[in-house]
PDB file of C-alpha atoms in Angstrom:
ATOM      1  CA  MET A 195     153.275  67.895 111.845  1.00 40.00           C
ATOM      2  CA  LYS A 196     150.975  68.701 114.736  1.00 48.00           C
ATOM      3  CA  SER A 197     152.951  71.831 115.580  1.00 49.00           C
ATOM      4  CA  LYS A 198     152.759  72.973 111.952  1.00 51.00           C
ATOM      5  CA  LEU A 199     148.989  72.594 112.001  1.00 46.00           C
ATOM      6  CA  LEU A 200     148.782  74.448 115.303  1.00 46.00           C
ATOM      7  CA  LEU A 201     150.907  77.239 113.891  1.00 45.00           C
ATOM      8  CA  ALA A 202     148.683  77.469 110.807  1.00 46.00           C
ATOM      9  CA  LEU A 203     145.557  77.654 112.959  1.00 45.00           C
ATOM     10  CA  LEU A 204     147.083  80.272 115.212  1.00 44.00           C
ATOM     11  CA  THR A 205     148.136  82.332 112.201  1.00 42.00           C
ATOM     12  CA  VAL A 206     144.583  82.307 110.864  1.00 41.00           C
ATOM     13  CA  ALA A 207     143.154  83.274 114.239  1.00 42.00           C
ATOM     14  CA  VAL A 208     145.592  86.120 114.718  1.00 42.00           C
ATOM     15  CA  ALA A 209     145.273  87.353 111.145  1.00 42.00           C
ATOM     16  CA  GLY A 210     141.522  87.486 111.610  1.00 44.00           C
ATOM     17  CA  SER A 211     141.635  89.988 114.449  1.00 54.00           C
ATOM     18  CA  ALA A 212     141.843  93.678 113.637  1.00 54.00           C
ATOM     19  CA  ALA A 213     144.301  94.300 116.443  1.00 58.00           C
ATOM     20  CA  ALA A 214     146.752  91.841 114.969  1.00 59.00           C
ATOM     21  CA  GLN A 215     146.787  93.834 111.749  1.00 73.00           C
ATOM     22  CA  MET A 216     147.538  97.083 113.489  1.00 91.00           C
ATOM     23  CA  LYS A 217     151.078  98.274 114.069  1.00 95.00           C
ATOM     24  CA  PRO A 218     151.586  99.772 117.545  1.00 97.00           C
ATOM     25  CA  GLU A 219     152.887 103.029 116.017  1.00 97.00           C
ATOM     26  CA  ASP A 220     149.768 103.252 113.835  1.00 98.00           C
ATOM     27  CA  ALA A 221     147.503 102.676 116.831  1.00 98.00           C
ATOM     28  CA  ILE A 222     149.262 105.504 118.691  1.00 98.00           C
ATOM     29  CA  LYS A 223     149.128 107.819 115.673  1.00 98.00           C
ATOM     30  CA  TRP A 224     145.457 107.062 115.057  1.00 98.00           C
ATOM     31  CA  ARG A 225     144.402 107.735 118.633  1.00 98.00           C
ATOM     32  CA  GLN A 226     146.381 110.993 118.633  1.00 98.00           C
ATOM     33  CA  SER A 227     144.617 111.844 115.361  1.00 98.00           C
ATOM     34  CA  ALA A 228     141.182 111.097 116.785  1.00 98.00           C
ATOM     35  CA  TYR A 229     141.875 113.373 119.782  1.00 98.00           C
ATOM     36  CA  GLY A 230     143.232 116.010 117.397  1.00 98.00           C
ATOM     37  CA  ALA A 231     140.053 115.930 115.310  1.00 98.00           C
ATOM     38  CA  MET A 232     138.029 116.286 118.513  1.00 98.00           C
ATOM     39  CA  GLY A 233     140.309 119.118 119.658  1.00 98.00           C
ATOM     40  CA  TRP A 234     139.547 120.982 116.441  1.00 98.00           C
ATOM     41  CA  SER A 235     135.832 120.392 116.922  1.00 98.00           C
ATOM     42  CA  MET A 236     135.867 121.534 120.548  1.00 98.00           C
ATOM     43  CA  ASN A 237     137.716 124.670 119.474  1.00 97.00           C
ATOM     44  CA  ARG A 238     135.078 125.326 116.793  1.00 97.00           C
ATOM     45  CA  ILE A 239     132.248 125.048 119.285  1.00 98.00           C
ATOM     46  CA  LYS A 240     134.098 127.306 121.726  1.00 97.00           C
ATOM     47  CA  THR A 241     134.698 129.904 119.006  1.00 96.00           C
ATOM     48  CA  ASN A 242     131.014 129.847 118.129  1.00 97.00           C
ATOM     49  CA  VAL A 243     129.677 130.201 121.656  1.00 96.00           C
ATOM     50  CA  GLU A 244     132.165 132.970 122.414  1.00 95.00           C
ATOM     51  CA  GLY A 245     131.711 134.831 119.103  1.00 93.00           C
ATOM     52  CA  THR A 246     129.188 134.822 116.278  1.00 94.00           C
ATOM     53  CA  TYR A 247     127.040 131.715 116.580  1.00 97.00           C
ATOM     54  CA  ASN A 248     126.652 129.583 113.466  1.00 97.00           C
ATOM     55  CA  LYS A 249     124.351 126.637 114.054  1.00 98.00           C
ATOM     56  CA  GLU A 250     125.535 124.562 111.096  1.00 98.00           C
ATOM     57  CA  GLU A 251     129.164 124.857 112.098  1.00 97.00           C
ATOM     58  CA  VAL A 252     128.419 123.744 115.644  1.00 98.00           C
ATOM     59  CA  VAL A 253     126.344 120.805 114.394  1.00 98.00           C
ATOM     60  CA  LYS A 254     129.208 119.668 112.146  1.00 98.00           C
ATOM     61  CA  ALA A 255     131.711 119.917 114.991  1.00 98.00           C
ATOM     62  CA  ALA A 256     129.438 118.125 117.460  1.00 98.00           C
ATOM     63  CA  ASN A 257     128.830 115.333 114.939  1.00 98.00           C
ATOM     64  CA  VAL A 258     132.569 114.729 114.591  1.00 98.00           C
ATOM     65  CA  ILE A 259     132.952 114.499 118.367  1.00 98.00           C
ATOM     66  CA  GLN A 260     129.952 112.188 118.647  1.00 98.00           C
ATOM     67  CA  ALA A 261     131.135 109.849 115.883  1.00 98.00           C
ATOM     68  CA  ILE A 262     134.591 109.548 117.423  1.00 98.00           C
ATOM     69  CA  ALA A 263     133.200 109.170 120.954  1.00 98.00           C
ATOM     70  CA  ASN A 264     131.110 106.234 119.714  1.00 98.00           C
ATOM     71  CA  SER A 265     133.848 104.716 117.560  1.00 98.00           C
ATOM     72  CA  GLY A 266     135.324 102.416 120.163  1.00 97.00           C
ATOM     73  CA  MET A 267     138.727 104.033 120.503  1.00 97.00           C
ATOM     74  CA  GLY A 268     139.598 101.471 123.164  1.00 95.00           C
ATOM     75  CA  ALA A 269     140.663  99.263 120.252  1.00 95.00           C
ATOM     76  CA  LEU A 270     143.605 101.623 119.748  1.00 97.00           C
ATOM     77  CA  TYR A 271     145.011 100.958 123.227  1.00 96.00           C
ATOM     78  CA  LEU A 272     146.671  97.681 122.319  1.00 94.00           C
ATOM     79  CA  PRO A 273     148.891  96.002 124.864  1.00 92.00           C
ATOM     80  CA  GLY A 274     152.379  97.377 124.322  1.00 91.00           C
ATOM     81  CA  THR A 275     151.227 100.837 123.253  1.00 97.00           C
ATOM     82  CA  ASP A 276     151.814 102.359 126.685  1.00 96.00           C
ATOM     83  CA  LYS A 277     155.167 103.356 125.207  1.00 96.00           C
ATOM     84  CA  GLY A 278     155.915 104.320 121.646  1.00 97.00           C
ATOM     85  CA  THR A 279     155.562 107.104 119.128  1.00 98.00           C
ATOM     86  CA  GLY A 280     152.797 107.940 116.682  1.00 98.00           C
ATOM     87  CA  TRP A 281     152.790 111.605 115.631  1.00 98.00           C
ATOM     88  CA  GLU A 282     154.684 112.138 118.877  1.00 98.00           C
ATOM     89  CA  ALA A 283     155.627 110.030 121.907  1.00 98.00           C
ATOM     90  CA  THR A 284     152.469 108.748 123.562  1.00 98.00           C
ATOM     91  CA  ARG A 285     151.367 110.515 126.724  1.00 97.00           C
ATOM     92  CA  ALA A 286     149.082 107.669 127.749  1.00 97.00           C
ATOM     93  CA  LYS A 287     149.598 106.952 131.453  1.00 96.00           C
ATOM     94  CA  PRO A 288     150.069 103.343 132.629  1.00 95.00           C
ATOM     95  CA  GLU A 289     146.807 103.721 134.575  1.00 96.00           C
ATOM     96  CA  ILE A 290     144.926 103.231 131.287  1.00 96.00           C
ATOM     97  CA  TRP A 291     145.880  99.584 131.438  1.00 96.00           C
ATOM     98  CA  THR A 292     145.663  99.116 135.196  1.00 95.00           C
ATOM     99  CA  GLU A 293     142.634 101.128 136.304  1.00 96.00           C
ATOM    100  CA  LYS A 294     140.024  99.719 133.981  1.00 94.00           C
ATOM    101  CA  GLU A 295     137.025 100.517 136.138  1.00 96.00           C
ATOM    102  CA  LYS A 296     137.995 104.150 136.645  1.00 96.00           C
ATOM    103  CA  LEU A 297     138.780 104.476 132.947  1.00 96.00           C
ATOM    104  CA  GLY A 298     135.457 102.909 132.013  1.00 96.00           C
ATOM    105  CA  LYS A 299     133.603 105.455 134.128  1.00 96.00           C
ATOM    106  CA  ALA A 300     135.548 108.361 132.611  1.00 96.00           C
ATOM    107  CA  ALA A 301     134.962 107.070 129.078  1.00 96.00           C
ATOM    108  CA  GLY A 302     131.281 106.530 129.803  1.00 97.00           C
ATOM    109  CA  ALA A 303     130.864 110.081 131.120  1.00 97.00           C
ATOM    110  CA  PHE A 304     132.558 111.488 128.037  1.00 97.00           C
ATOM    111  CA  ASN A 305     130.414 109.347 125.776  1.00 98.00           C
ATOM    112  CA  LYS A 306     127.202 110.483 127.448  1.00 98.00           C
ATOM    113  CA  GLU A 307     128.075 114.178 127.225  1.00 98.00           C
ATOM    114  CA  ALA A 308     129.298 113.854 123.617  1.00 98.00           C
ATOM    115  CA  ASN A 309     125.997 112.303 122.543  1.00 98.00           C
ATOM    116  CA  GLU A 310     124.117 114.998 124.443  1.00 98.00           C
ATOM    117  CA  MET A 311     126.302 117.672 122.786  1.00 98.00           C
ATOM    118  CA  ALA A 312     125.185 116.480 119.329  1.00 98.00           C
ATOM    119  CA  LYS A 313     121.531 116.623 120.391  1.00 98.00           C
ATOM    120  CA  VAL A 314     121.857 120.087 121.904  1.00 98.00           C
ATOM    121  CA  ALA A 315     123.774 121.344 118.848  1.00 98.00           C
ATOM    122  CA  ALA A 316     120.956 120.151 116.581  1.00 98.00           C
ATOM    123  CA  GLY A 317     118.545 122.178 118.711  1.00 98.00           C
ATOM    124  CA  GLY A 318     120.466 125.343 117.860  1.00 97.00           C
ATOM    125  CA  ASP A 319     120.078 127.134 121.213  1.00 97.00           C
ATOM    126  CA  ALA A 320     123.406 128.910 121.712  1.00 97.00           C
ATOM    127  CA  ALA A 321     123.016 129.198 125.509  1.00 97.00           C
ATOM    128  CA  ALA A 322     122.201 125.500 125.838  1.00 98.00           C
ATOM    129  CA  VAL A 323     125.171 124.662 123.610  1.00 98.00           C
ATOM    130  CA  LYS A 324     127.436 126.757 125.810  1.00 98.00           C
ATOM    131  CA  ALA A 325     126.235 124.941 128.930  1.00 98.00           C
ATOM    132  CA  GLN A 326     126.617 121.522 127.327  1.00 98.00           C
ATOM    133  CA  PHE A 327     130.051 122.475 125.991  1.00 98.00           C
ATOM    134  CA  GLY A 328     131.060 123.151 129.598  1.00 98.00           C
ATOM    135  CA  LYS A 329     129.850 119.728 130.729  1.00 98.00           C
ATOM    136  CA  LEU A 330     131.580 117.991 127.848  1.00 98.00           C
ATOM    137  CA  SER A 331     134.841 119.874 128.489  1.00 98.00           C
ATOM    138  CA  GLU A 332     134.781 118.701 132.086  1.00 97.00           C
ATOM    139  CA  THR A 333     134.715 115.059 130.979  1.00 97.00           C
ATOM    140  CA  CYS A 334     137.656 115.677 128.623  1.00 96.00           C
ATOM    141  CA  LYS A 335     139.617 117.355 131.381  1.00 95.00           C
ATOM    142  CA  GLY A 336     138.755 114.694 133.949  1.00 93.00           C
ATOM    143  CA  CYS A 337     140.140 111.965 131.744  1.00 93.00           C
ATOM    144  CA  HIS A 338     143.248 113.955 130.798  1.00 95.00           C
ATOM    145  CA  ASP A 339     144.017 114.671 134.461  1.00 94.00           C
ATOM    146  CA  ASP A 340     143.975 110.987 135.326  1.00 95.00           C
ATOM    147  CA  PHE A 341     145.156 109.264 132.186  1.00 97.00           C
ATOM    148  CA  LYS A 342     147.229 111.657 130.085  1.00 96.00           C
ATOM    149  CA  ALA A 343     150.714 112.803 131.069  1.00 96.00           C
ATOM    150  CA  LYS A 344     151.408 116.534 131.013  1.00 92.00           C
ATOM    151  CA  LYS A 345     153.851 117.861 128.417  1.00 85.00           C
TER     152      LYS A 345
ATOM    153  CA  MET B 144     140.003 159.375 112.152  1.00 40.00           C
ATOM    154  CA  LYS B 145     138.336 157.592 109.277  1.00 48.00           C
ATOM    155  CA  SER B 146     141.197 155.125 108.985  1.00 48.00           C
ATOM    156  CA  LYS B 147     141.026 154.424 112.729  1.00 50.00           C
ATOM    157  CA  LEU B 148     137.333 153.640 112.460  1.00 46.00           C
ATOM    158  CA  LEU B 149     137.966 151.420 109.453  1.00 46.00           C
ATOM    159  CA  LEU B 150     140.695 149.595 111.344  1.00 46.00           C
ATOM    160  CA  ALA B 151     138.387 149.108 114.321  1.00 45.00           C
ATOM    161  CA  LEU B 152     135.634 147.714 112.106  1.00 45.00           C
ATOM    162  CA  LEU B 153     138.064 145.418 110.326  1.00 44.00           C
ATOM    163  CA  THR B 154     139.411 144.168 113.633  1.00 42.00           C
ATOM    164  CA  VAL B 155     135.927 143.287 114.821  1.00 41.00           C
ATOM    165  CA  ALA B 156     135.136 141.517 111.556  1.00 42.00           C
ATOM    166  CA  VAL B 157     138.340 139.483 111.640  1.00 42.00           C
ATOM    167  CA  ALA B 158     138.110 138.697 115.352  1.00 41.00           C
ATOM    168  CA  GLY B 159     134.580 137.427 114.791  1.00 45.00           C
ATOM    169  CA  SER B 160     135.655 134.809 112.284  1.00 55.00           C
ATOM    170  CA  ALA B 161     136.785 131.412 113.455  1.00 55.00           C
ATOM    171  CA  ALA B 162     139.715 131.481 111.048  1.00 58.00           C
ATOM    172  CA  ALA B 163     141.161 134.504 112.791  1.00 59.00           C
ATOM    173  CA  GLN B 164     141.228 132.603 116.063  1.00 73.00           C
ATOM    174  CA  MET B 165     143.074 129.672 114.593  1.00 91.00           C
ATOM    175  CA  LYS B 166     146.860 129.436 114.567  1.00 95.00           C
ATOM    176  CA  PRO B 167     148.239 128.186 111.222  1.00 97.00           C
ATOM    177  CA  GLU B 168     150.113 125.363 112.987  1.00 97.00           C
ATOM    178  CA  ASP B 169     146.875 124.280 114.695  1.00 98.00           C
ATOM    179  CA  ALA B 170     145.005 124.303 111.392  1.00 98.00           C
ATOM    180  CA  ILE B 171     147.691 122.066 109.865  1.00 98.00           C
ATOM    181  CA  LYS B 172     147.739 119.740 112.880  1.00 98.00           C
ATOM    182  CA  TRP B 173     143.950 119.503 112.945  1.00 98.00           C
ATOM    183  CA  ARG B 174     143.636 118.637 109.267  1.00 98.00           C
ATOM    184  CA  GLN B 175     146.380 116.018 109.626  1.00 98.00           C
ATOM    185  CA  SER B 176     144.441 114.680 112.614  1.00 98.00           C
ATOM    186  CA  ALA B 177     141.177 114.519 110.692  1.00 98.00           C
ATOM    187  CA  TYR B 178     142.870 112.576 107.879  1.00 98.00           C
ATOM    188  CA  GLY B 179     144.502 110.337 110.481  1.00 98.00           C
ATOM    189  CA  ALA B 180     141.144 109.540 112.079  1.00 98.00           C
ATOM    190  CA  MET B 181     139.764 108.721 108.623  1.00 98.00           C
ATOM    191  CA  GLY B 182     142.846 106.621 107.886  1.00 98.00           C
ATOM    192  CA  TRP B 183     142.145 104.538 110.986  1.00 98.00           C
ATOM    193  CA  SER B 184     138.514 104.169 109.957  1.00 98.00           C
ATOM    194  CA  MET B 185     139.360 103.147 106.397  1.00 98.00           C
ATOM    195  CA  ASN B 186     141.805 100.590 107.795  1.00 97.00           C
ATOM    196  CA  ARG B 187     139.060  99.199 110.068  1.00 97.00           C
ATOM    197  CA  ILE B 188     136.645  98.784 107.190  1.00 98.00           C
ATOM    198  CA  LYS B 189     139.359  97.142 105.087  1.00 97.00           C
ATOM    199  CA  THR B 190     140.217  94.730 107.915  1.00 96.00           C
ATOM    200  CA  ASN B 191     136.554  93.799 108.240  1.00 97.00           C
ATOM    201  CA  VAL B 192     135.886  93.187 104.562  1.00 96.00           C
ATOM    202  CA  GLU B 193     139.099  91.183 104.214  1.00 95.00           C
ATOM    203  CA  GLY B 194     138.674  89.208 107.450  1.00 93.00           C
ATOM    204  CA  THR B 195     135.862  88.500 109.885  1.00 94.00           C
ATOM    205  CA  TYR B 196     133.038  90.939 109.223  1.00 97.00           C
ATOM    206  CA  ASN B 197     131.664  92.836 112.220  1.00 97.00           C
ATOM    207  CA  LYS B 198     128.779  95.077 111.251  1.00 98.00           C
ATOM    208  CA  GLU B 199     128.940  97.343 114.311  1.00 98.00           C
ATOM    209  CA  GLU B 200     132.629  98.020 113.851  1.00 97.00           C
ATOM    210  CA  VAL B 201     132.133  98.978 110.216  1.00 98.00           C
ATOM    211  CA  VAL B 202     129.200 101.244 111.101  1.00 98.00           C
ATOM    212  CA  LYS B 203     131.309 103.045 113.707  1.00 98.00           C
ATOM    213  CA  ALA B 204     134.177 103.513 111.265  1.00 98.00           C
ATOM    214  CA  ALA B 205     131.897 104.700 108.453  1.00 98.00           C
ATOM    215  CA  ASN B 206     130.220 107.183 110.812  1.00 98.00           C
ATOM    216  CA  VAL B 207     133.582 108.734 111.689  1.00 98.00           C
ATOM    217  CA  ILE B 208     134.438 109.128 108.001  1.00 98.00           C
ATOM    218  CA  GLN B 209     131.012 110.579 107.255  1.00 98.00           C
ATOM    219  CA  ALA B 210     131.127 113.101 110.113  1.00 98.00           C
ATOM    220  CA  ILE B 211     134.572 114.319 109.079  1.00 98.00           C
ATOM    221  CA  ALA B 212     133.652 114.385 105.376  1.00 98.00           C
ATOM    222  CA  ASN B 213     130.719 116.649 106.240  1.00 98.00           C
ATOM    223  CA  SER B 214     132.614 118.783 108.747  1.00 98.00           C
ATOM    224  CA  GLY B 215     133.800 121.446 106.316  1.00 97.00           C
ATOM    225  CA  MET B 216     137.524 120.777 106.515  1.00 97.00           C
ATOM    226  CA  GLY B 217     138.060 123.534 103.956  1.00 95.00           C
ATOM    227  CA  ALA B 218     138.082 125.881 106.949  1.00 95.00           C
ATOM    228  CA  LEU B 219     141.439 124.356 107.908  1.00 97.00           C
ATOM    229  CA  TYR B 220     143.113 125.424 104.672  1.00 96.00           C
ATOM    230  CA  LEU B 221     143.691 129.011 105.740  1.00 94.00           C
ATOM    231  CA  PRO B 222     145.733 131.264 103.506  1.00 93.00           C
ATOM    232  CA  GLY B 223     149.354 130.838 104.576  1.00 91.00           C
ATOM    233  CA  THR B 224     149.005 127.175 105.550  1.00 97.00           C
ATOM    234  CA  ASP B 225     150.468 125.928 102.270  1.00 96.00           C
ATOM    235  CA  LYS B 226     153.721 125.821 104.236  1.00 96.00           C
ATOM    236  CA  GLY B 227     154.162 124.998 107.891  1.00 97.00           C
ATOM    237  CA  THR B 228     154.191 122.178 110.379  1.00 98.00           C
ATOM    238  CA  GLY B 229     151.419 120.590 112.390  1.00 98.00           C
ATOM    239  CA  TRP B 230     152.203 117.052 113.531  1.00 98.00           C
ATOM    240  CA  GLU B 231     154.642 117.087 110.596  1.00 98.00           C
ATOM    241  CA  ALA B 232     155.410 119.433 107.688  1.00 98.00           C
ATOM    242  CA  THR B 233     152.313 119.863 105.570  1.00 98.00           C
ATOM    243  CA  ARG B 234     152.166 117.941 102.332  1.00 97.00           C
ATOM    244  CA  ALA B 235     149.413 120.111 100.917  1.00 97.00           C
ATOM    245  CA  LYS B 236     150.241 121.006  97.304  1.00 97.00           C
ATOM    246  CA  PRO B 237     149.924 124.635  96.142  1.00 96.00           C
ATOM    247  CA  GLU B 238     147.192 123.458  93.741  1.00 96.00           C
ATOM    248  CA  ILE B 239     144.797 123.372  96.722  1.00 96.00           C
ATOM    249  CA  TRP B 240     144.768 127.153  96.646  1.00 96.00           C
ATOM    250  CA  THR B 241     145.001 127.625  92.884  1.00 95.00           C
ATOM    251  CA  GLU B 242     142.777 124.906  91.379  1.00 96.00           C
ATOM    252  CA  LYS B 243     139.581 125.543  93.284  1.00 94.00           C
ATOM    253  CA  GLU B 244     137.236 124.030  90.702  1.00 96.00           C
ATOM    254  CA  LYS B 245     139.198 120.780  90.432  1.00 96.00           C
ATOM    255  CA  LEU B 246     139.487 120.605  94.207  1.00 96.00           C
ATOM    256  CA  GLY B 247     135.773 121.232  94.627  1.00 96.00           C
ATOM    257  CA  LYS B 248     134.979 118.317  92.321  1.00 96.00           C
ATOM    258  CA  ALA B 249     137.374 116.005  94.156  1.00 96.00           C
ATOM    259  CA  ALA B 250     135.967 117.029  97.536  1.00 96.00           C
ATOM    260  CA  GLY B 251     132.406 116.609  96.278  1.00 97.00           C
ATOM    261  CA  ALA B 252     133.134 113.095  94.988  1.00 97.00           C
ATOM    262  CA  PHE B 253     134.666 112.111  98.321  1.00 97.00           C
ATOM    263  CA  ASN B 254     131.729 113.567 100.204  1.00 98.00           C
ATOM    264  CA  LYS B 255     129.204 111.682  98.111  1.00 98.00           C
ATOM    265  CA  GLU B 256     130.975 108.336  98.537  1.00 98.00           C
ATOM    266  CA  ALA B 257     131.542 108.907 102.269  1.00 98.00           C
ATOM    267  CA  ASN B 258     127.828 109.513 102.824  1.00 98.00           C
ATOM    268  CA  GLU B 259     127.010 106.460 100.732  1.00 98.00           C
ATOM    269  CA  MET B 260     129.557 104.417 102.730  1.00 98.00           C
ATOM    270  CA  ALA B 261     127.684 105.202 105.961  1.00 98.00           C
ATOM    271  CA  LYS B 262     124.382 104.128 104.386  1.00 98.00           C
ATOM    272  CA  VAL B 263     125.821 100.903 103.005  1.00 98.00           C
ATOM    273  CA  ALA B 264     127.541 100.138 106.330  1.00 98.00           C
ATOM    274  CA  ALA B 265     124.217 100.505 108.141  1.00 98.00           C
ATOM    275  CA  GLY B 266     122.738  97.965 105.715  1.00 98.00           C
ATOM    276  CA  GLY B 267     125.291  95.397 106.886  1.00 97.00           C
ATOM    277  CA  ASP B 268     125.861  93.627 103.556  1.00 97.00           C
ATOM    278  CA  ALA B 269     129.574  92.798 103.567  1.00 97.00           C
ATOM    279  CA  ALA B 270     129.824  92.494  99.772  1.00 97.00           C
ATOM    280  CA  ALA B 271     128.129  95.858  99.251  1.00 98.00           C
ATOM    281  CA  VAL B 272     130.423  97.390 101.873  1.00 98.00           C
ATOM    282  CA  LYS B 273     133.447  95.994 100.065  1.00 98.00           C
ATOM    283  CA  ALA B 274     132.282  97.498  96.767  1.00 98.00           C
ATOM    284  CA  GLN B 275     131.522 100.875  98.350  1.00 98.00           C
ATOM    285  CA  PHE B 276     134.839 100.819 100.191  1.00 98.00           C
ATOM    286  CA  GLY B 277     136.518 100.493  96.771  1.00 98.00           C
ATOM    287  CA  LYS B 278     134.631 103.510  95.423  1.00 98.00           C
ATOM    288  CA  LEU B 279     135.415 105.594  98.487  1.00 98.00           C
ATOM    289  CA  SER B 280     139.103 104.635  98.365  1.00 98.00           C
ATOM    290  CA  GLU B 281     139.262 105.817  94.766  1.00 97.00           C
ATOM    291  CA  THR B 282     138.082 109.287  95.796  1.00 97.00           C
ATOM    292  CA  CYS B 283     140.734 109.418  98.560  1.00 96.00           C
ATOM    293  CA  LYS B 284     143.432 108.357  96.133  1.00 95.00           C
ATOM    294  CA  GLY B 285     142.277 110.764  93.426  1.00 93.00           C
ATOM    295  CA  CYS B 286     142.573 113.713  95.763  1.00 93.00           C
ATOM    296  CA  HIS B 287     145.924 112.570  97.184  1.00 95.00           C
ATOM    297  CA  ASP B 288     147.367 112.158  93.683  1.00 94.00           C
ATOM    298  CA  ASP B 289     146.490 115.731  92.742  1.00 95.00           C
ATOM    299  CA  PHE B 290     146.719 117.631  95.990  1.00 97.00           C
ATOM    300  CA  LYS B 291     149.026 115.821  98.426  1.00 96.00           C
ATOM    301  CA  ALA B 292     152.794 115.647  97.986  1.00 96.00           C
ATOM    302  CA  LYS B 293     154.423 112.231  98.205  1.00 92.00           C
ATOM    303  CA  LYS B 294     156.734 111.543 101.122  1.00 85.00           C
TER     304      LYS B 294
END
């Protein structure tokens, strides 16, 4: 009887957490999607600073990056998702789960530059956007070098 | 001579547009990614309204949906991307390119409800969020029914 009650309580607790309702393959697919949406947005900003500059387009792209940067993607790195397939096999390196401090610093740097990117984009100065795009790209690259396996 | 000049001018015009710098397979992958990121965010809101409500988490998710809804994803539906493979074979129906008015209405409805979702999320009223989530979901479903092929 006691064990049944315990099981019921545990079930409620687990069902109440978002992570428990997420399939590992969904978590992997969703994080790949979030990076893909940011990849598109980075490409848009690059195209604008290298070609004809369109302020509104850059603002839209920067807002997507900012929203995803602030979304708390860490929630998608569930235990057990160091292996597995979403859209494709995950390229997350094991260091994501073992080097928390280093990862936190890399994520924080990205977050800071993504928020700054949105501010600079709203300002509409193409040269400033180009400079900030460079800084933001560096934080992407830094994290990929350490935490994402090469293809 | 005239035709050479015309060709040169055309080349400049095309090279200057973002679409020209986008590979069809990237466009398809990026739009699948954007929908994937919104799928994650919709799932987060659903989990919150059905379980323990966390205002900050819902705000983050709603902001991702809003930023993508306002990003101008139409740019990813280049001519020639009605077929092709991004993360997977596209499920875009031909009607996307032939029923512009209907598509515009569907996109406009989604946009309106996505912006409203972000406002309601910021308010933090779980019941209002649940109601708005229902409205937003309807606009997703409406568009999928008409413009996305079933698996």
